[in-house]
CSV table of C-alpha atoms in Angstrom, one decimal:
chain,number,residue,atom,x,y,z
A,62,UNK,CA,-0.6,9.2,17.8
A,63,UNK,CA,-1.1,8.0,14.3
A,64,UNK,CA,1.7,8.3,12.0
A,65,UNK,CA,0.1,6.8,9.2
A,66,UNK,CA,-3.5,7.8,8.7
A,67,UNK,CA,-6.2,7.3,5.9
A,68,UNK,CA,-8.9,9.7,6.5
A,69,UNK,CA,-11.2,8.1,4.8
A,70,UNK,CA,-12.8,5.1,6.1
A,71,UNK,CA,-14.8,4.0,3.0
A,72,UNK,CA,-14.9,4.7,-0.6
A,73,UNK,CA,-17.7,4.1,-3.3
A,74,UNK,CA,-16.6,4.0,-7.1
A,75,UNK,CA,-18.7,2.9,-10.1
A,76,UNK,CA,-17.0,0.0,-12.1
A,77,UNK,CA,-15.2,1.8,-14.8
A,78,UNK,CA,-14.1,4.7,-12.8
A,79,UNK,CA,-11.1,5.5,-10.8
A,80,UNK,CA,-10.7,4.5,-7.5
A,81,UNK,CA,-8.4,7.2,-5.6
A,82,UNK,CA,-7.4,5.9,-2.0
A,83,UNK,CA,-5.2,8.8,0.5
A,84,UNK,CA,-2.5,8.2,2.7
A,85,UNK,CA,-0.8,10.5,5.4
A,86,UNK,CA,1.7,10.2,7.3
A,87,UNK,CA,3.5,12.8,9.6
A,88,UNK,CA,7.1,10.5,10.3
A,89,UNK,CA,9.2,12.0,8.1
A,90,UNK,CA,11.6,9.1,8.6
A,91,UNK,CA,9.5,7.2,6.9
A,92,UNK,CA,11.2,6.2,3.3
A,93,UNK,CA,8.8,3.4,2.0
A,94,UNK,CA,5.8,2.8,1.0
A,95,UNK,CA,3.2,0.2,0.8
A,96,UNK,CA,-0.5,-0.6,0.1
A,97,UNK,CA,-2.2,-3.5,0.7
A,98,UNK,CA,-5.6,-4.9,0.4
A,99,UNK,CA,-7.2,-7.3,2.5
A,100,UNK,CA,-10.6,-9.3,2.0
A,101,UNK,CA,-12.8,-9.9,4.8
A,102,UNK,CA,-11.5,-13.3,6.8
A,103,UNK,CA,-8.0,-12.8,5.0
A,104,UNK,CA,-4.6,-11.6,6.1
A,105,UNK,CA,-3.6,-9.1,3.7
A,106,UNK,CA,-1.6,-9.2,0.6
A,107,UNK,CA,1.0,-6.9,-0.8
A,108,UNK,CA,-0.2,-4.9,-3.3
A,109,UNK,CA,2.4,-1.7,-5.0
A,110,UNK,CA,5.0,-0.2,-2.8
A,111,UNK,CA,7.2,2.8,-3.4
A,112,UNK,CA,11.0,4.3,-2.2
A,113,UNK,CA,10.8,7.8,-1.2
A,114,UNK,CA,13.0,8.5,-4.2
A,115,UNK,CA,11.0,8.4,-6.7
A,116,UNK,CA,7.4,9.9,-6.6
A,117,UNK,CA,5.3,7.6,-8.8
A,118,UNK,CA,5.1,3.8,-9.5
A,119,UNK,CA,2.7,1.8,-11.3
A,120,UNK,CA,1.7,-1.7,-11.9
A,121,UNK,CA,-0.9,-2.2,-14.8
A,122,UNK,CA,-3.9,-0.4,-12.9
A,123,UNK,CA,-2.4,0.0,-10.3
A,124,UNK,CA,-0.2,3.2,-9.7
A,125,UNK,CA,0.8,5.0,-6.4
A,126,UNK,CA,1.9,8.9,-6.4
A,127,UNK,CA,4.1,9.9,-3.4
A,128,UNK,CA,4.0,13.5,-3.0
A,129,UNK,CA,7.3,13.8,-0.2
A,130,UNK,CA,6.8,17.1,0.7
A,131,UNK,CA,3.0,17.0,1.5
A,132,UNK,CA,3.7,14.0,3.2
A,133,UNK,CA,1.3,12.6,0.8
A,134,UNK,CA,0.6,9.3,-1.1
A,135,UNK,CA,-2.2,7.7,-2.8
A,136,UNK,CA,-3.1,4.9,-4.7
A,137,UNK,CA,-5.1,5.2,-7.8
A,138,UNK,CA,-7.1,2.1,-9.8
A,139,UNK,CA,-8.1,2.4,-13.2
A,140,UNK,CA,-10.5,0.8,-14.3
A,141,UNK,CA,-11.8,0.1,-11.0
A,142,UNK,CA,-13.5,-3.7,-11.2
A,143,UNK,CA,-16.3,-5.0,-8.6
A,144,UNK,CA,-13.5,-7.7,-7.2
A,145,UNK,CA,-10.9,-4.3,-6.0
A,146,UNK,CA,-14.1,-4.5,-3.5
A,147,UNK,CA,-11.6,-4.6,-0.3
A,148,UNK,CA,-9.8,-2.8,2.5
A,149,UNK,CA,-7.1,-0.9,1.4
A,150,UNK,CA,-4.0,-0.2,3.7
A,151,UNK,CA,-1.5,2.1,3.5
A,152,UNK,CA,1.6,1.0,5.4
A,153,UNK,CA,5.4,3.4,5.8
A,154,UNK,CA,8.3,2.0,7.1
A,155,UNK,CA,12.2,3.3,7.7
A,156,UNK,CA,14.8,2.1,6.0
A,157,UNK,CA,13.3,-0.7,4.0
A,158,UNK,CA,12.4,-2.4,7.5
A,159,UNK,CA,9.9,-4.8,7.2
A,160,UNK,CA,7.7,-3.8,10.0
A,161,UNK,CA,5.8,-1.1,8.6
A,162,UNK,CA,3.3,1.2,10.0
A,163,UNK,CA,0.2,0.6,8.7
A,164,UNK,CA,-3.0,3.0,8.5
A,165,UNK,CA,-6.6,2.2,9.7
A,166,UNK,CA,-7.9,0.9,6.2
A,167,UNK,CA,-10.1,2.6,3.7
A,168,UNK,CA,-12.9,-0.1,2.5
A,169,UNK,CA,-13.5,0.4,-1.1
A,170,UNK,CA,-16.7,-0.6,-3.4
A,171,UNK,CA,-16.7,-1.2,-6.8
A,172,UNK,CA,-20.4,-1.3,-7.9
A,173,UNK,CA,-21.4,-2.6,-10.8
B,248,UNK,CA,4.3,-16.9,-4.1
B,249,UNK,CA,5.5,-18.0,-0.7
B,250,UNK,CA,2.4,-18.6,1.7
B,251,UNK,CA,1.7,-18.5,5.0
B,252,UNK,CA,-0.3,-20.3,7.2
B,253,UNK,CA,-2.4,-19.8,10.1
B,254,UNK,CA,-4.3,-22.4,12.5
B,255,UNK,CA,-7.2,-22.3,13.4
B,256,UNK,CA,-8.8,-19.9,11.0
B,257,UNK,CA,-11.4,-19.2,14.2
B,258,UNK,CA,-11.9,-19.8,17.7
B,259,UNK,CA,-14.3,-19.8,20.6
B,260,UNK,CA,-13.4,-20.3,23.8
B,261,UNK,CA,-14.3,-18.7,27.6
B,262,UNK,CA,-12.8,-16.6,29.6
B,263,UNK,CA,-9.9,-18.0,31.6
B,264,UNK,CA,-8.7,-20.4,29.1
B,265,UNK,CA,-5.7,-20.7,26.8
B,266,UNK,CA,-5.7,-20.4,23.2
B,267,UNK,CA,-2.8,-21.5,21.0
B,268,UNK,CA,-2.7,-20.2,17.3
B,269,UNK,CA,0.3,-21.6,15.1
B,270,UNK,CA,1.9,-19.5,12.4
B,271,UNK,CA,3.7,-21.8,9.2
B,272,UNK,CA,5.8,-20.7,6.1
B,273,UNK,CA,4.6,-23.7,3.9
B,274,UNK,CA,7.8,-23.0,1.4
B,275,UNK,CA,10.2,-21.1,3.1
B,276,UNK,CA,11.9,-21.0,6.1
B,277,UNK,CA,11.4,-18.1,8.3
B,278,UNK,CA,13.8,-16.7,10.8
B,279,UNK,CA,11.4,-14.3,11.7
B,280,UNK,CA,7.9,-13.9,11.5
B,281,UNK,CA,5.4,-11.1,13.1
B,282,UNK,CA,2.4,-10.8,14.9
B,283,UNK,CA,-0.3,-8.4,14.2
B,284,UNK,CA,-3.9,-8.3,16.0
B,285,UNK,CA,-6.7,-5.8,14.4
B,286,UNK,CA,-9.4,-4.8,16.4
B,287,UNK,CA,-12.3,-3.8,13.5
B,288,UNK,CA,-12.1,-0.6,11.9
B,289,UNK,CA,-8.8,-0.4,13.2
B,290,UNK,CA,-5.4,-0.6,11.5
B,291,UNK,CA,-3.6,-3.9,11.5
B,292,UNK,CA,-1.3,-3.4,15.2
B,293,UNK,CA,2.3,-5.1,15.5
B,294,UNK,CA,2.2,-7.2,18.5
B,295,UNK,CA,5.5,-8.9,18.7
B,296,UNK,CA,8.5,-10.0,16.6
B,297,UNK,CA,9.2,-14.1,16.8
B,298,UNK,CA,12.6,-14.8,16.1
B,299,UNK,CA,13.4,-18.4,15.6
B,300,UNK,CA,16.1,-20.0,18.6
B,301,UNK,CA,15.8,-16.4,20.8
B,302,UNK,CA,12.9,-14.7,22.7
B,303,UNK,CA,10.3,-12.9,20.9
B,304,UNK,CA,10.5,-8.9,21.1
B,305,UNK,CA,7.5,-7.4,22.0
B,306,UNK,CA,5.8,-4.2,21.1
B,307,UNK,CA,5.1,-1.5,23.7
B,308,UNK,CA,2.2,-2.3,25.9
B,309,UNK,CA,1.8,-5.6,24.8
B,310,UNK,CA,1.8,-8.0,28.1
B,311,UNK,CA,4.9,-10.8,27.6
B,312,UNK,CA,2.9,-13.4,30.0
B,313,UNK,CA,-0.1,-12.7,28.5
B,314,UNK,CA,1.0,-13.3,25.0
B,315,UNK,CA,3.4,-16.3,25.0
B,316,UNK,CA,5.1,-16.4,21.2
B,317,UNK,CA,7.7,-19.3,20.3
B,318,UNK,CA,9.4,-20.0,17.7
B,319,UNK,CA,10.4,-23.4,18.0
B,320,UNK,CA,11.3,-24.3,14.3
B,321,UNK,CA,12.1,-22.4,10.9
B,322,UNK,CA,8.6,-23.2,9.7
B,323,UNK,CA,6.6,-22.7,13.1
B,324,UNK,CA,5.7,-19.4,15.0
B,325,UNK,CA,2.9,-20.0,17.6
B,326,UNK,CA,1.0,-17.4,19.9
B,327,UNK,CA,-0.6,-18.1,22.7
B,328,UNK,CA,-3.3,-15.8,24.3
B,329,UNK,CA,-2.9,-17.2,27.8
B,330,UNK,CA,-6.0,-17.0,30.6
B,331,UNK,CA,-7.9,-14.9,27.7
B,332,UNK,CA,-10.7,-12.4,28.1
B,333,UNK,CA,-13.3,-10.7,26.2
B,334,UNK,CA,-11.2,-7.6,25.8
B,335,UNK,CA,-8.7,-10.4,23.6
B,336,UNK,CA,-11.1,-11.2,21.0
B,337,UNK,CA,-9.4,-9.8,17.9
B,338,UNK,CA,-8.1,-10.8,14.8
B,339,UNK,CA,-4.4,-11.7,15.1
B,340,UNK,CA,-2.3,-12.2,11.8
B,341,UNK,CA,0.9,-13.1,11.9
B,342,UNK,CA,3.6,-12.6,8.6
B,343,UNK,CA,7.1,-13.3,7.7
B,344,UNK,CA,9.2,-11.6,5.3
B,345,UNK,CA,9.8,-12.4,1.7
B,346,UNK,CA,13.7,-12.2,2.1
B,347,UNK,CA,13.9,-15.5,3.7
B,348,UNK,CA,11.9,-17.5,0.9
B,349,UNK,CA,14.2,-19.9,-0.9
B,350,UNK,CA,14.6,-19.0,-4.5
B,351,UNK,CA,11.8,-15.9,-4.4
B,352,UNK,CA,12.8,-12.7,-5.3
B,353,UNK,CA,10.0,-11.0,-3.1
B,354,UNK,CA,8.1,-8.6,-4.6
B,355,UNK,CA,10.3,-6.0,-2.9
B,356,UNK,CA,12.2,-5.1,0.5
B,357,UNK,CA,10.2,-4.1,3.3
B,358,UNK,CA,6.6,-6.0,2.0
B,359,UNK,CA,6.1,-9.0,4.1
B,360,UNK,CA,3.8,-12.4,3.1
B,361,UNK,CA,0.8,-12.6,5.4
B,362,UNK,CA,-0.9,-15.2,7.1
B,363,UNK,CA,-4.9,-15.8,6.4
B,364,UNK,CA,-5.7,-14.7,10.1
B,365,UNK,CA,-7.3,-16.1,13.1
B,366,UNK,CA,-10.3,-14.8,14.5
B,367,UNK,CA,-10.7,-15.3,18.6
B,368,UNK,CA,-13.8,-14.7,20.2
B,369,UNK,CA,-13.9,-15.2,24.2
B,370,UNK,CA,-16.9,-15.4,25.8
């Protein structure tokens, strides 16, 4: 039983564009938020993260929208460049804990 | 930032034999540290919880004797698949969170700092 899942496996976006990654979960215990992205042969890194009180946060192009009642979050990149080229994941976790829950990755291309 | 460490980046071995892979914060000490293994296209799956001077906690499902963690030092996590088979080849990550790290804020509570991976293969 997943509790976090990202439905979408892969994602193509020209450079330029904006790159829109998903995230569901169904544990509504779940209070924050985090996306990472990992390059192949790499553990990943920490990327944005969000508390389920406030429902956006951004970091120069990076912003994540968490949409509580949908159980709902995605991570948006604009101007995607060729080296966001990763795997993103979407992690939730209770409390602040720092074992998350992390999704099954959503590989996203930037092409040129 | 703080980083974490992971030796050896790969392995080979056959079936039946031992494989040790060490975990080290190179700047901070670490109380705690995780393992994660991630079969491909599959999320990244908690294994275990090290916890330095105690007994690991593992996750549901994950065999104790088969996956031996210690913790022996504030700096050093190691896991060792023992009597490994085919159905072990994965990519195990381990991580430690950012609290511990001496004079770093952490980018925030709950993110952790993650290790570069180790990938097993048994033959």
């Amino acid at each position: 039983d997943q509790q976090v899942k990202q439905n979408s496996p892969s994602l193509s976006v020209q450079e330029g564009r904006i790159s829109i990654l998903n995230c569901d979960y169904t544990n509504s215990m779940f209070d924050y938020f985090l996306w990472y992205k990992k390059y192949p042969a790499e553990g990943p890194t920490f990327l944005i993260s969000i508390s389920s009180i406030k429902d956006k946060n951004e970091d120069g192009r990076f912003t994540v929208f968490l949409n509580k009642s949908a159980k709902h979050l995605s991570l948006h990149i604009v101007p995607s460049q060729p080296g966001d080229s990763a795997v993103y994941f979407c992690a939730a976790s209770v409390g602040g804990s720092y074992i998350p829950t992390f999704g099954r990755g959503t590989s996203l291309i930037v092409h040129p | 930032g703080a980083v974490v460490s992971q030796h050896p980046s790969w392995v080979i071995c056959k079936s039946g034999t031992s494989v040790k892979i060490e975990c080290r914060s190179l700047d901070f000490q670490a109380t705690t540290m995780f393992w994660y293994r991630q079969f491909p296209k599959q999320s990244l799956m908690l294994m275990a919880t090290s916890n330095e001077g105690s007994k690991a906690t593992y996750e549901q499902g994950v065999e104790k004797d088969k996956f031996l963690i210690n913790h022996a030092s504030l700096t050093l996590s190691t896991l060792t698949v023992t009597s490994a088979h085919p159905e072990d080849s994965s990519f195990y990550i381990c991580s430690a969170p950012p609290g511990q790290a001496f004079g770093l804020a952490g980018e925030a509570g709950g993110s952790q700092y993650f290790g570069p991976g180790t990938r097993l293969l048994v033959l």
